[in-house]
Coordinates of C-alpha atoms in Angstrom, one line a residue:
M1 CA 23.7 -8.7 -16.1
T2 CA 21.4 -6.8 -13.8
H3 CA 22.8 -6.1 -10.4
F4 CA 20.5 -6.0 -7.3
T5 CA 23.1 -5.2 -4.7
L6 CA 26.7 -6.0 -5.2
H7 CA 29.4 -5.6 -2.6
A8 CA 31.8 -8.4 -3.4
R9 CA 35.3 -7.7 -2.0
K10 CA 37.4 -10.8 -2.8
L11 CA 37.3 -13.3 -5.6
T12 CA 37.6 -17.1 -5.4
D13 CA 36.9 -20.0 -7.7
S14 CA 35.5 -22.1 -4.9
P15 CA 32.1 -23.5 -5.8
I16 CA 29.2 -23.4 -3.4
V17 CA 27.5 -26.7 -2.4
D18 CA 23.8 -26.6 -1.4
P19 CA 23.7 -28.1 2.1
Y20 CA 20.3 -29.6 1.5
Q21 CA 21.2 -31.2 -1.9
S22 CA 18.1 -29.7 -3.5
T23 CA 17.2 -26.5 -5.4
P24 CA 15.3 -24.1 -3.1
K25 CA 12.1 -22.9 -4.6
I26 CA 9.9 -19.9 -3.8
I27 CA 6.4 -20.7 -2.7
D28 CA 3.9 -19.4 -5.2
E29 CA 1.3 -17.8 -2.9
S30 CA -1.2 -17.1 -5.7
Q31 CA -2.4 -20.7 -5.6
Y32 CA -4.6 -19.5 -2.7
H33 CA -6.4 -16.8 -4.7
K34 CA -10.0 -17.2 -5.6
K35 CA -10.3 -17.9 -9.3
E36 CA -13.0 -15.2 -9.9
E37 CA -10.6 -12.6 -8.5
T38 CA -7.7 -13.4 -10.9
S39 CA -6.9 -12.9 -14.5
A40 CA -7.3 -16.4 -15.8
V41 CA -4.3 -18.2 -17.2
S42 CA -5.2 -20.4 -20.2
D43 CA -3.5 -23.8 -21.0
T44 CA -1.6 -22.2 -23.8
D45 CA 0.1 -19.8 -21.3
C46 CA 1.7 -22.6 -19.2
V47 CA 5.1 -23.9 -20.3
T48 CA 8.1 -25.7 -19.0
W49 CA 11.2 -23.7 -19.7
S50 CA 14.6 -25.4 -20.3
F51 CA 17.9 -23.6 -19.9
K52 CA 21.5 -24.1 -20.8
L53 CA 23.8 -21.9 -18.7
E54 CA 27.6 -21.3 -18.7
G55 CA 29.9 -19.6 -16.2
S56 CA 32.9 -17.5 -17.3
K57 CA 35.1 -19.5 -14.9
Y58 CA 33.2 -22.6 -14.0
T59 CA 29.9 -24.3 -14.4
H60 CA 28.2 -26.7 -12.0
A61 CA 24.9 -28.5 -11.5
W62 CA 23.0 -25.4 -12.7
E63 CA 24.3 -25.9 -16.2
S64 CA 20.9 -27.4 -17.2
L65 CA 17.7 -26.2 -15.5
T66 CA 14.0 -26.4 -16.0
Y67 CA 11.3 -24.1 -14.6
P68 CA 7.5 -24.4 -14.7
G69 CA 6.5 -20.9 -15.8
L70 CA 4.4 -18.9 -18.2
L71 CA 5.0 -18.2 -21.9
S72 CA 5.2 -14.5 -21.1
D73 CA 8.2 -15.0 -18.7
E74 CA 11.5 -13.3 -19.4
F75 CA 14.7 -14.1 -17.5
E76 CA 17.8 -12.5 -16.2
V77 CA 20.8 -13.2 -13.9
I78 CA 20.9 -10.9 -10.9
T79 CA 23.3 -10.4 -8.0
I80 CA 22.0 -10.1 -4.5
N81 CA 23.7 -9.4 -1.2
A82 CA 24.4 -12.7 0.4
E83 CA 23.5 -11.1 3.8
S84 CA 20.0 -10.5 2.6
D85 CA 17.1 -12.6 3.9
L86 CA 16.2 -13.2 0.3
D87 CA 19.3 -15.3 -0.4
P88 CA 18.0 -18.9 -0.9
Q89 CA 21.6 -20.2 -0.2
S90 CA 21.4 -18.6 3.3
G91 CA 24.6 -16.6 2.9
Q92 CA 27.0 -19.3 1.8
C93 CA 28.8 -16.9 -0.4
L94 CA 29.7 -14.8 2.7
N95 CA 32.3 -17.5 3.4
F96 CA 34.2 -16.1 0.4
D97 CA 33.3 -12.4 0.8
L98 CA 31.1 -12.6 -2.3
S99 CA 27.5 -12.0 -3.3
Q100 CA 25.1 -14.5 -4.7
L101 CA 24.0 -14.9 -8.4
L102 CA 20.4 -16.0 -9.1
L103 CA 18.5 -16.8 -12.2
V104 CA 15.0 -15.1 -11.9
T105 CA 12.1 -14.1 -14.0
K106 CA 11.9 -10.3 -14.8
T107 CA 8.7 -10.4 -12.7
G108 CA 10.8 -11.3 -9.7
Y109 CA 10.3 -15.1 -9.2
L110 CA 13.3 -17.3 -8.5
V111 CA 14.2 -19.9 -11.0
A112 CA 17.4 -21.2 -9.3
P113 CA 20.4 -20.1 -7.3
L114 CA 23.6 -20.2 -9.3
S115 CA 27.2 -19.5 -8.2
C116 CA 28.9 -16.8 -6.2
S117 CA 29.7 -13.4 -7.8
N118 CA 33.3 -14.2 -8.8
Q119 CA 32.2 -14.7 -12.4
E120 CA 29.5 -13.9 -15.0
I121 CA 26.9 -16.4 -16.1
S122 CA 25.4 -16.5 -19.5
I123 CA 22.1 -17.9 -20.7
L124 CA 23.2 -19.9 -23.8
Q125 CA 19.9 -21.4 -24.7
K126 CA 16.3 -21.4 -23.5
K127 CA 13.2 -23.1 -24.9
S128 CA 9.7 -23.8 -23.8
E129 CA 7.4 -26.8 -24.0
P130 CA 3.6 -26.6 -23.4
R131 CA 2.4 -28.2 -20.1
E132 CA -0.9 -28.5 -18.2
C133 CA -2.0 -25.5 -16.1
F134 CA -2.6 -26.0 -12.4
K135 CA -3.9 -23.9 -9.5
E136 CA -0.4 -22.6 -8.7
D137 CA -0.3 -21.1 -12.2
L138 CA -3.1 -18.6 -11.4
K139 CA -0.7 -15.7 -10.9
L140 CA -2.2 -12.3 -10.8
R141 CA -0.9 -10.2 -13.7
E142 CA -0.6 -7.3 -11.3
L143 CA 1.7 -9.1 -8.8
S144 CA 5.4 -9.7 -8.8
G145 CA 7.9 -11.9 -6.9
P146 CA 10.3 -10.9 -4.2
F147 CA 13.2 -10.4 -6.7
A148 CA 11.5 -7.7 -8.7
P149 CA 13.1 -4.2 -8.3
K150 CA 9.8 -3.0 -6.7
P151 CA 8.0 -6.1 -5.5
K152 CA 4.3 -5.9 -4.9
G153 CA 1.6 -8.3 -3.9
P154 CA 1.4 -11.1 -1.3
S155 CA 5.0 -12.1 -2.0
M156 CA 6.1 -9.0 0.0
C157 CA 4.2 -10.3 3.1
R158 CA 5.7 -12.7 5.5
H159 CA 4.5 -16.3 5.5
F160 CA 2.9 -18.1 8.4
F161 CA 0.6 -21.0 8.8
G162 CA -3.1 -20.7 9.4
C163 CA -5.4 -23.7 10.1
G164 CA -2.3 -25.9 9.8
E165 CA -3.2 -26.6 6.2
C166 CA -2.6 -23.5 4.1
I167 CA -0.3 -20.5 3.9
S168 CA -1.5 -17.0 4.5
H169 CA 0.4 -13.8 4.6
G170 CA 1.8 -11.8 7.5
A171 CA 2.0 -8.0 7.4
T172 CA 5.1 -6.0 6.8
N173 CA 3.6 -2.6 7.5
S174 CA 4.0 -1.1 11.0
G175 CA 1.0 -1.7 13.3
A176 CA 0.0 -4.9 11.7
E177 CA 3.3 -6.6 12.4
E178 CA 2.6 -7.0 16.1
I179 CA -0.7 -8.5 15.4
I180 CA 0.7 -11.0 13.0
S181 CA 3.6 -12.0 15.2
G182 CA 1.1 -13.9 17.4
E183 CA 0.2 -11.3 20.0
E184 CA -3.4 -11.3 18.9
D185 CA -4.8 -14.8 18.1
G186 CA -7.1 -15.2 15.1
S187 CA -5.5 -12.5 13.0
V188 CA -4.5 -12.9 9.4
C189 CA -3.2 -10.6 6.8
V190 CA -4.7 -10.0 3.3
W191 CA -3.3 -8.4 0.2
C192 CA -5.5 -5.5 -0.9
E193 CA -5.0 -5.0 -4.6
K194 CA -6.4 -1.5 -5.0
E195 CA -4.4 -0.1 -2.0
G196 CA -1.3 -2.1 -3.0
S197 CA -0.6 -3.2 0.6
C198 CA -1.0 -5.9 3.3
K199 CA -3.6 -5.2 5.9
P200 CA -4.5 -7.2 9.1
Y201 CA -7.9 -8.7 9.5
N202 CA -9.5 -10.3 12.6
K203 CA -12.8 -12.0 12.0
A204 CA -13.7 -11.8 15.7
K205 CA -13.4 -8.1 15.7
S206 CA -14.7 -7.1 12.3
D207 CA -17.7 -8.2 10.2
S208 CA -16.1 -6.9 7.0
L209 CA -12.8 -7.4 5.2
P210 CA -10.4 -4.4 5.2
C211 CA -10.8 -4.0 1.4
S212 CA -13.1 -5.1 -1.4
K213 CA -10.7 -7.4 -3.1
A214 CA -8.8 -9.4 -0.5
V215 CA -6.3 -12.0 -1.8
G216 CA -4.5 -14.7 0.2
I217 CA -7.0 -15.0 3.0
G218 CA -6.3 -17.8 5.6
N219 CA -7.8 -19.2 8.8
G220 CA -10.9 -20.6 7.3
L221 CA -11.9 -17.5 5.3
A222 CA -13.0 -18.0 1.8
S223 CA -12.7 -21.8 2.2
K224 CA -9.0 -21.6 1.7
C225 CA -8.0 -23.7 4.7
T226 CA -9.3 -27.1 3.6
D227 CA -7.1 -30.2 3.5
E228 CA -7.1 -31.3 -0.1
G229 CA -5.4 -34.5 0.8
N230 CA -1.9 -33.7 -0.5
T231 CA -0.5 -32.0 2.6
L232 CA 2.1 -34.2 4.3
Y233 CA 3.6 -33.9 7.8
L234 CA 6.6 -34.9 9.8
S235 CA 6.6 -35.2 13.6
F236 CA 9.6 -36.1 15.8
F237 CA 10.6 -37.0 19.3
W238 CA 12.1 -34.3 21.5
N239 CA 15.2 -35.2 23.4
N240 CA 15.3 -36.0 27.1
G241 CA 18.0 -33.4 27.6
R242 CA 18.2 -29.7 28.1
V243 CA 17.7 -26.8 25.7
N244 CA 20.5 -27.4 23.3
N245 CA 20.2 -31.1 23.1
N246 CA 16.7 -30.4 21.8
M247 CA 18.1 -27.8 19.4
V248 CA 20.1 -30.7 17.9
A249 CA 16.9 -32.7 17.6
L250 CA 14.9 -29.8 16.1
A251 CA 17.6 -28.9 13.6
A252 CA 17.6 -32.6 12.4
A253 CA 13.9 -32.6 12.1
L254 CA 14.0 -29.3 10.1
S255 CA 16.6 -30.8 7.7
V256 CA 14.6 -34.0 7.1
S257 CA 11.2 -32.2 6.7
K258 CA 12.7 -29.8 4.1
H259 CA 14.2 -32.8 2.2
M260 CA 10.9 -34.6 2.3
K261 CA 8.8 -31.5 1.6
R262 CA 6.7 -32.1 4.6
I263 CA 5.3 -29.6 7.2
L264 CA 7.1 -30.1 10.5
I265 CA 4.8 -30.4 13.5
L266 CA 6.1 -28.5 16.5
S267 CA 4.5 -30.2 19.4
Q268 CA 4.2 -29.4 23.1
P269 CA 6.4 -31.9 25.0
I270 CA 4.5 -34.7 26.7
Q271 CA 5.2 -36.4 30.0
K272 CA 7.4 -39.5 29.8
A273 CA 5.9 -41.9 27.4
S274 CA 6.2 -45.6 26.8
H275 CA 6.8 -46.8 23.3
F276 CA 3.4 -47.6 21.9
T277 CA 0.9 -47.8 24.8
G278 CA 0.5 -44.1 25.7
Y279 CA 2.1 -42.3 28.6
R280 CA 3.0 -42.9 32.2
R281 CA 1.7 -40.5 34.8
G282 CA 3.9 -38.9 37.4
D283 CA 7.1 -38.5 35.4
N284 CA 7.5 -35.1 33.9
N285 CA 11.2 -35.0 33.3
H286 CA 10.8 -35.6 29.6
G287 CA 8.4 -32.6 29.2
K288 CA 10.4 -30.4 31.6
S289 CA 13.7 -31.0 29.7
A290 CA 12.2 -30.7 26.2
F291 CA 10.2 -27.5 26.9
L292 CA 11.6 -24.6 24.9
G293 CA 8.7 -22.1 24.9
I294 CA 8.2 -22.4 21.1
L295 CA 4.4 -22.3 21.1
E296 CA 4.6 -19.4 23.6
G297 CA 6.4 -16.9 21.4
M298 CA 10.0 -17.2 22.8
W299 CA 11.4 -18.0 19.3
D300 CA 11.5 -16.1 16.0
M301 CA 9.3 -18.4 13.9
E302 CA 8.8 -15.7 11.2
F303 CA 12.5 -15.7 10.6
L304 CA 12.6 -19.5 10.4
R305 CA 9.7 -19.6 7.9
S306 CA 11.3 -16.9 5.8
K307 CA 14.2 -19.3 5.2
G308 CA 11.9 -21.8 3.5
F309 CA 11.1 -24.1 6.4
K310 CA 7.5 -25.2 6.7
V311 CA 6.6 -25.6 10.3
A312 CA 3.3 -25.5 12.2
F313 CA 2.4 -25.6 15.9
E314 CA 0.3 -28.5 17.1
T315 CA -2.3 -25.9 18.1
E316 CA -2.7 -25.1 14.4
I317 CA -2.9 -28.7 13.2
P318 CA -6.2 -30.4 12.6
K319 CA -7.2 -33.0 15.2
K320 CA -7.3 -35.8 12.7
I321 CA -3.6 -35.2 12.0
L322 CA -2.6 -35.0 15.6
E323 CA -4.3 -38.4 16.2
I324 CA -1.8 -40.1 13.9
S325 CA 1.3 -38.1 14.9
G326 CA 4.0 -38.6 17.6
Y327 CA 3.5 -41.7 19.7
N328 CA 0.3 -42.5 17.8
T329 CA 2.2 -42.8 14.5
P330 CA 1.9 -46.4 13.1
S331 CA 5.1 -48.4 13.1
H332 CA 5.3 -48.5 9.3
C333 CA 5.4 -44.7 9.2
R334 CA 8.4 -44.4 11.5
F335 CA 12.1 -44.1 10.7
A336 CA 15.2 -43.4 12.8
S337 CA 17.9 -42.2 10.4
G338 CA 18.7 -40.9 6.9
Y339 CA 16.8 -38.8 4.4
P340 CA 14.2 -41.1 2.9
D341 CA 11.9 -40.3 0.0
N342 CA 8.2 -40.0 0.5
S343 CA 7.8 -43.0 -1.9
K344 CA 8.9 -45.2 1.1
F345 CA 5.8 -44.0 2.9
P346 CA 3.0 -44.1 0.3
T347 CA 0.2 -44.4 2.8
C348 CA 1.6 -42.1 5.5
K349 CA 0.0 -38.7 5.9
V350 CA 2.3 -38.2 8.9
V351 CA 5.8 -39.8 9.4
L352 CA 7.7 -39.9 12.7
L353 CA 11.4 -39.3 13.1
T354 CA 12.3 -41.3 16.2
Q355 CA 16.0 -40.5 16.8
P356 CA 16.8 -37.0 15.6
F357 CA 19.3 -36.4 18.4
Q358 CA 21.2 -39.6 18.0
N359 CA 21.6 -39.9 14.3
Y360 CA 21.8 -36.4 12.8
K361 CA 24.8 -34.7 14.3
D362 CA 26.6 -34.1 11.0
L363 CA 27.1 -30.5 9.8
K364 CA 24.6 -30.8 7.0
S365 CA 21.8 -32.0 9.3
Q366 CA 22.5 -29.3 11.8
R367 CA 22.7 -26.3 9.4
P368 CA 19.1 -25.2 10.2
K369 CA 20.2 -24.2 13.7
E370 CA 21.4 -20.9 12.3
F371 CA 17.8 -20.0 11.5
V372 CA 16.3 -21.1 14.9
R373 CA 16.9 -18.0 17.0
P374 CA 15.2 -16.4 20.0
A375 CA 12.3 -13.9 19.6
K376 CA 13.2 -10.3 18.9
W377 CA 12.2 -9.2 22.4
L378 CA 14.8 -11.6 23.9
R379 CA 17.5 -10.6 21.4
D380 CA 16.9 -6.9 22.1
A381 CA 16.9 -7.4 25.9
S382 CA 20.2 -9.3 25.8
E383 CA 21.9 -6.6 23.8
R384 CA 20.4 -3.9 26.0
I385 CA 21.5 -5.5 29.3
I386 CA 25.0 -6.2 28.1
E387 CA 25.5 -2.8 26.6
K388 CA 24.5 -1.2 29.8
K389 CA 27.1 -3.2 31.7
I390 CA 30.0 -3.3 29.3
G391 CA 29.3 -0.8 26.5
S392 CA 28.5 -1.1 22.9
R393 CA 31.9 -2.7 22.0
I394 CA 32.1 -6.3 23.3
E395 CA 35.6 -7.7 22.6
L396 CA 35.2 -11.1 24.1
S397 CA 32.3 -13.5 25.1
V398 CA 33.0 -16.7 27.0
H399 CA 31.0 -19.8 27.7
Q400 CA 31.8 -21.5 31.0
R401 CA 30.3 -25.0 30.9
H402 CA 31.4 -27.4 33.6
H403 CA 29.8 -30.8 32.9
N404 CA 30.6 -31.6 36.6
W405 CA 28.8 -34.9 36.9
G406 CA 31.8 -37.1 36.2
N407 CA 33.5 -39.3 38.8
A408 CA 37.0 -38.1 39.6
K409 CA 38.2 -41.5 40.8
K410 CA 36.6 -43.6 38.1
H411 CA 37.0 -41.2 35.1
G412 CA 40.0 -39.1 36.1
S413 CA 38.1 -35.9 36.4
K414 CA 34.8 -34.7 37.8
F415 CA 34.4 -32.7 34.7
L416 CA 32.9 -35.0 32.2
C417 CA 34.5 -33.2 29.2
R418 CA 38.0 -33.8 30.6
G419 CA 37.6 -37.3 32.0
S420 CA 37.9 -40.7 30.3
L421 CA 34.3 -40.7 29.1
K422 CA 34.5 -37.7 26.8
N423 CA 38.3 -37.1 26.5
I424 CA 39.3 -35.5 23.2
F425 CA 42.3 -37.7 22.8
T426 CA 40.7 -41.1 23.2
T427 CA 36.9 -41.2 23.0
K428 CA 34.4 -41.3 20.1
I429 CA 33.4 -37.7 21.0
G430 CA 36.9 -36.5 20.1
K431 CA 37.3 -38.6 17.0
E432 CA 36.3 -35.9 14.5
Y433 CA 38.9 -33.5 16.0
R434 CA 41.6 -36.2 15.9
E435 CA 40.9 -37.1 12.3
A436 CA 40.6 -33.5 11.1
I437 CA 43.9 -32.4 12.8
Q438 CA 45.9 -35.1 10.9
N439 CA 45.3 -33.0 7.8
W440 CA 46.1 -29.7 9.5
H441 CA 49.7 -29.9 10.6
P442 CA 52.5 -32.5 10.1
D443 CA 54.1 -31.9 13.5
K444 CA 52.8 -34.2 16.3
E445 CA 53.5 -31.6 19.1
E446 CA 51.6 -28.9 17.3
R447 CA 48.6 -31.2 16.8
H448 CA 48.7 -32.3 20.5
K449 CA 48.8 -28.6 21.6
M450 CA 45.8 -27.7 19.5
L451 CA 43.8 -30.7 20.9
A452 CA 44.9 -30.0 24.5
L453 CA 43.9 -26.4 24.4
T454 CA 40.6 -27.2 22.8
Q455 CA 39.7 -29.6 25.6
L456 CA 40.9 -27.0 28.2
S457 CA 38.2 -24.6 27.0
C458 CA 35.7 -26.9 28.8
A459 CA 35.1 -26.1 32.6
A460 CA 37.6 -23.2 32.3
N461 CA 38.7 -21.1 35.1
F462 CA 40.6 -17.8 34.6
S463 CA 44.0 -19.6 34.3
D464 CA 42.6 -21.9 31.6
L465 CA 41.1 -18.8 29.8
Q466 CA 44.5 -17.2 29.7
Q467 CA 46.1 -20.2 28.2
V468 CA 43.4 -20.8 25.5
L469 CA 43.2 -17.1 24.5
G470 CA 47.0 -16.8 24.6
Y471 CA 47.3 -19.6 22.1
W472 CA 44.8 -17.9 19.9
K473 CA 46.7 -14.6 20.3
Q474 CA 43.7 -12.8 21.9
N475 CA 44.0 -10.2 24.6
I476 CA 41.7 -10.4 27.6
P477 CA 39.8 -7.1 28.0
E478 CA 39.2 -5.5 31.4
R479 CA 35.5 -6.6 31.1
F480 CA 34.1 -9.3 29.0
F481 CA 30.7 -11.1 28.8
M482 CA 30.4 -14.6 30.2
A483 CA 27.6 -17.1 30.3
S484 CA 28.1 -19.7 33.0
D485 CA 26.1 -22.7 34.4
R486 CA 27.6 -21.7 37.8
E487 CA 27.9 -25.3 38.8
E488 CA 31.4 -24.7 40.2
I489 CA 31.2 -21.5 42.3
D490 CA 35.0 -21.2 42.8
R491 CA 35.6 -21.2 39.1
Y492 CA 32.7 -18.9 38.4
E493 CA 33.9 -16.4 41.0
D494 CA 37.4 -16.6 39.7
M495 CA 36.2 -15.4 36.3
I496 CA 34.1 -12.6 37.9
K497 CA 37.1 -11.4 39.9
H498 CA 39.0 -11.0 36.6
G499 CA 36.4 -9.0 34.7
A500 CA 33.6 -11.4 33.7
V501 CA 30.2 -9.7 33.4
T502 CA 27.0 -11.8 33.6
I503 CA 23.3 -11.4 33.1
E504 CA 21.5 -11.7 36.4
K505 CA 17.9 -12.5 37.2
E506 CA 17.4 -9.0 38.5
D507 CA 18.2 -7.7 35.0
F508 CA 15.1 -9.4 33.4
K509 CA 12.7 -10.7 36.0
N510 CA 10.2 -7.9 35.4
M511 CA 10.0 -8.1 31.7
P512 CA 6.3 -8.1 30.7
E513 CA 7.0 -10.5 27.7
I514 CA 7.8 -13.3 30.2
K515 CA 4.4 -12.9 31.8
A516 CA 2.7 -12.8 28.4
A517 CA 4.5 -16.0 27.3
F518 CA 3.4 -17.7 30.6
E519 CA -0.2 -16.6 30.1
K520 CA -0.2 -17.8 26.5
H521 CA 1.0 -21.2 27.8
N522 CA -1.8 -21.4 30.3
S523 CA -4.4 -20.4 27.6
F524 CA -3.7 -23.7 25.8
G525 CA -5.5 -25.6 28.5
W526 CA -3.3 -28.7 28.4
D527 CA -4.2 -31.8 30.3
C528 CA -1.2 -31.7 32.7
S529 CA -1.2 -35.4 33.3
Y530 CA -0.3 -35.8 29.6
K531 CA 1.3 -32.6 28.4
Y532 CA 4.0 -30.7 30.3
C533 CA 2.6 -27.7 32.1
A534 CA 5.4 -25.3 32.9
P535 CA 5.4 -23.1 36.1
Y536 CA 6.3 -19.4 35.8
K537 CA 9.9 -20.1 37.1
K538 CA 10.5 -22.3 34.0
F539 CA 9.8 -19.2 31.8
L540 CA 12.2 -17.2 34.0
Q541 CA 14.9 -19.9 33.7
L542 CA 14.5 -20.2 29.9
T543 CA 14.6 -16.4 29.5
G544 CA 18.0 -16.4 31.3
V545 CA 19.3 -19.1 29.1
Y546 CA 18.3 -17.4 25.9
L547 CA 19.6 -14.0 27.0
D548 CA 23.0 -15.7 27.8
M549 CA 23.1 -17.5 24.5
W550 CA 22.3 -14.4 22.4
G551 CA 24.8 -12.5 24.4
M552 CA 27.6 -14.9 23.4
T553 CA 27.0 -14.0 19.7
L554 CA 27.9 -10.4 20.5
G555 CA 31.6 -10.8 21.3
K556 CA 34.1 -10.0 18.7
F557 CA 35.9 -13.2 19.7
F558 CA 34.0 -16.1 21.2
M559 CA 35.6 -18.7 23.5
G560 CA 33.3 -21.6 23.5
G561 CA 33.5 -24.9 25.4
Y562 CA 34.6 -28.2 24.0
Y563 CA 31.8 -30.8 24.2
S564 CA 29.0 -28.2 24.6
T565 CA 25.9 -28.2 22.5
M566 CA 25.2 -24.7 23.7
S567 CA 28.5 -23.4 22.3
D568 CA 27.7 -25.2 19.1
T569 CA 24.4 -23.4 18.8
V570 CA 26.0 -20.1 19.5
C571 CA 28.5 -20.8 16.7
F572 CA 25.6 -21.3 14.2
W573 CA 24.0 -18.0 15.3
R574 CA 27.3 -16.1 15.0
G575 CA 27.4 -17.3 11.4
W576 CA 29.9 -18.9 9.0
N577 CA 31.6 -15.7 8.2
R578 CA 32.7 -15.3 11.9
M579 CA 33.9 -18.9 12.4
N580 CA 37.6 -17.9 12.6
D581 CA 36.8 -15.5 15.4
S582 CA 36.5 -18.4 17.9
N583 CA 38.5 -21.2 19.4
I584 CA 35.7 -23.7 18.9
C585 CA 33.3 -22.8 16.1
F586 CA 33.3 -25.5 13.4
L587 CA 36.8 -26.3 14.4
P588 CA 37.1 -29.8 12.9
H589 CA 35.9 -28.4 9.6
R590 CA 38.5 -25.6 9.7
L591 CA 41.3 -28.0 10.6
Q592 CA 40.3 -30.3 7.8
K593 CA 40.4 -27.4 5.3
K594 CA 43.7 -26.1 6.7
W595 CA 42.2 -22.7 7.4
V596 CA 44.8 -21.4 9.9
R597 CA 43.1 -18.9 12.2
P598 CA 44.2 -15.3 12.4
G599 CA 47.0 -14.7 14.9
I600 CA 48.4 -18.3 15.1
D601 CA 51.9 -18.4 13.8
V602 CA 52.3 -21.9 12.3
D603 CA 54.8 -22.7 9.7
I604 CA 53.4 -25.5 7.6
P605 CA 56.3 -27.1 5.5
K606 CA 55.7 -27.4 1.8

């Protein structure tokens, strides 16, 4: 067995389940190479490999595998660090403090993810059958995949969409990275064979390519950005809520688009629309609520794409596709729930997911949230501001979310998350907690205490904070980071008086990246009677939100709020391997699995 990077610390026989119920595949970039620039692959070279595998402890769905490869392929099982961006299972083995095993070709291309590294896996049998060669088989002999010891070629470049129809390559070398990240429109990156590196190219600034043999060219160059008729898209409706309600909708759309192998269209929110007949003027609440600054560079789309999600901005999508997307999608190309096959939409170039927020709140559908994170300039700014105020060691981060639009007389509390509408003990919202806790502890009083202190985390003042953290056996440091909606000034100031540190507008208002995002927004030239046109103060407001959200990932322990989609997003960003360092992260799942948190002394009778 060849070991890439192995740092497994604890063994377990627990199998890993693919959250998307499909085998991830590495995109073969070479299908975009010009034929005259490649070493031709003949029909006799193209084969389908079949494998029989066996694990030393257990064997799962990967027991039998097929792989469309070349006759010259050789194979091996390797171990990679589950924290690596190359892990196609997105770090699932970190839940068990293990690394990830993969079956790959010796040229570095992925065949399939296997189990975690608590066993050895043997290739018992492999055989090949001839098959027809296609464009994607035109692999350059000189290139290798990302799992080769020293990868070279376009596979080492980042992926991003050009023209909305094809994939080109982003640069990894310094200098070119800023250009490819979107700061300079019209730039692409090409793989230069002779130099063995990725180089940026901007047609508007140069009449010649950066090298004689340029491979993987996008944005209309070398006729590589034509729609061959087999590219499929998925669009979706944003939610008429705030940032993290729309994170729910976006995660659902990402899950479905990955399942259907369609490119997800990220659109600029529109003004309030009627069902089929277009839009109503004068009501911009829908656009204002759903606006996240995605097209303006406030999110790390390179990272999302590196995890295998195919997304494209509407500014990159051909006009003929936009004309049949969103509210213009025909009724027979729409669906509201589930994970349908493309066979149900045989004539639909674009399908529309109409209710992503309402019908996809399960854990599987929301998993992509962990890969939708703020842009690096926002992450860096959050860390810099908080470190300046607290220091590099942040013991505790707190989310103070009030939900103060309830009716105290009618609902029993003005805090929606504590009143009769969203109460954890009686409502549908709390059902998953009540069901999970039945499996956690046999004692009724212990179960009630857990539920009560979970609900108390919502709209918390300092006394509530003391009770919740006391239950979780956590000390309250002299200074801790807090993100607050500041809807209840007395509760907010109570936290500040006892050591809470917050990010203020003065800390970030002069950041040049905010102005750059605003200018990019204006450069799109939207019709503001149809598309939402954001004022500068909207960019300031979003910046504050994203700085707060990333700041909450930094605390060693995170006290999140019950019934908060923002706390839920922060939990995904913190990662599965840190779920036990929180009162709220994936709590129903942890209760169901009887994973008792560190520090809680609970005697569970045998």
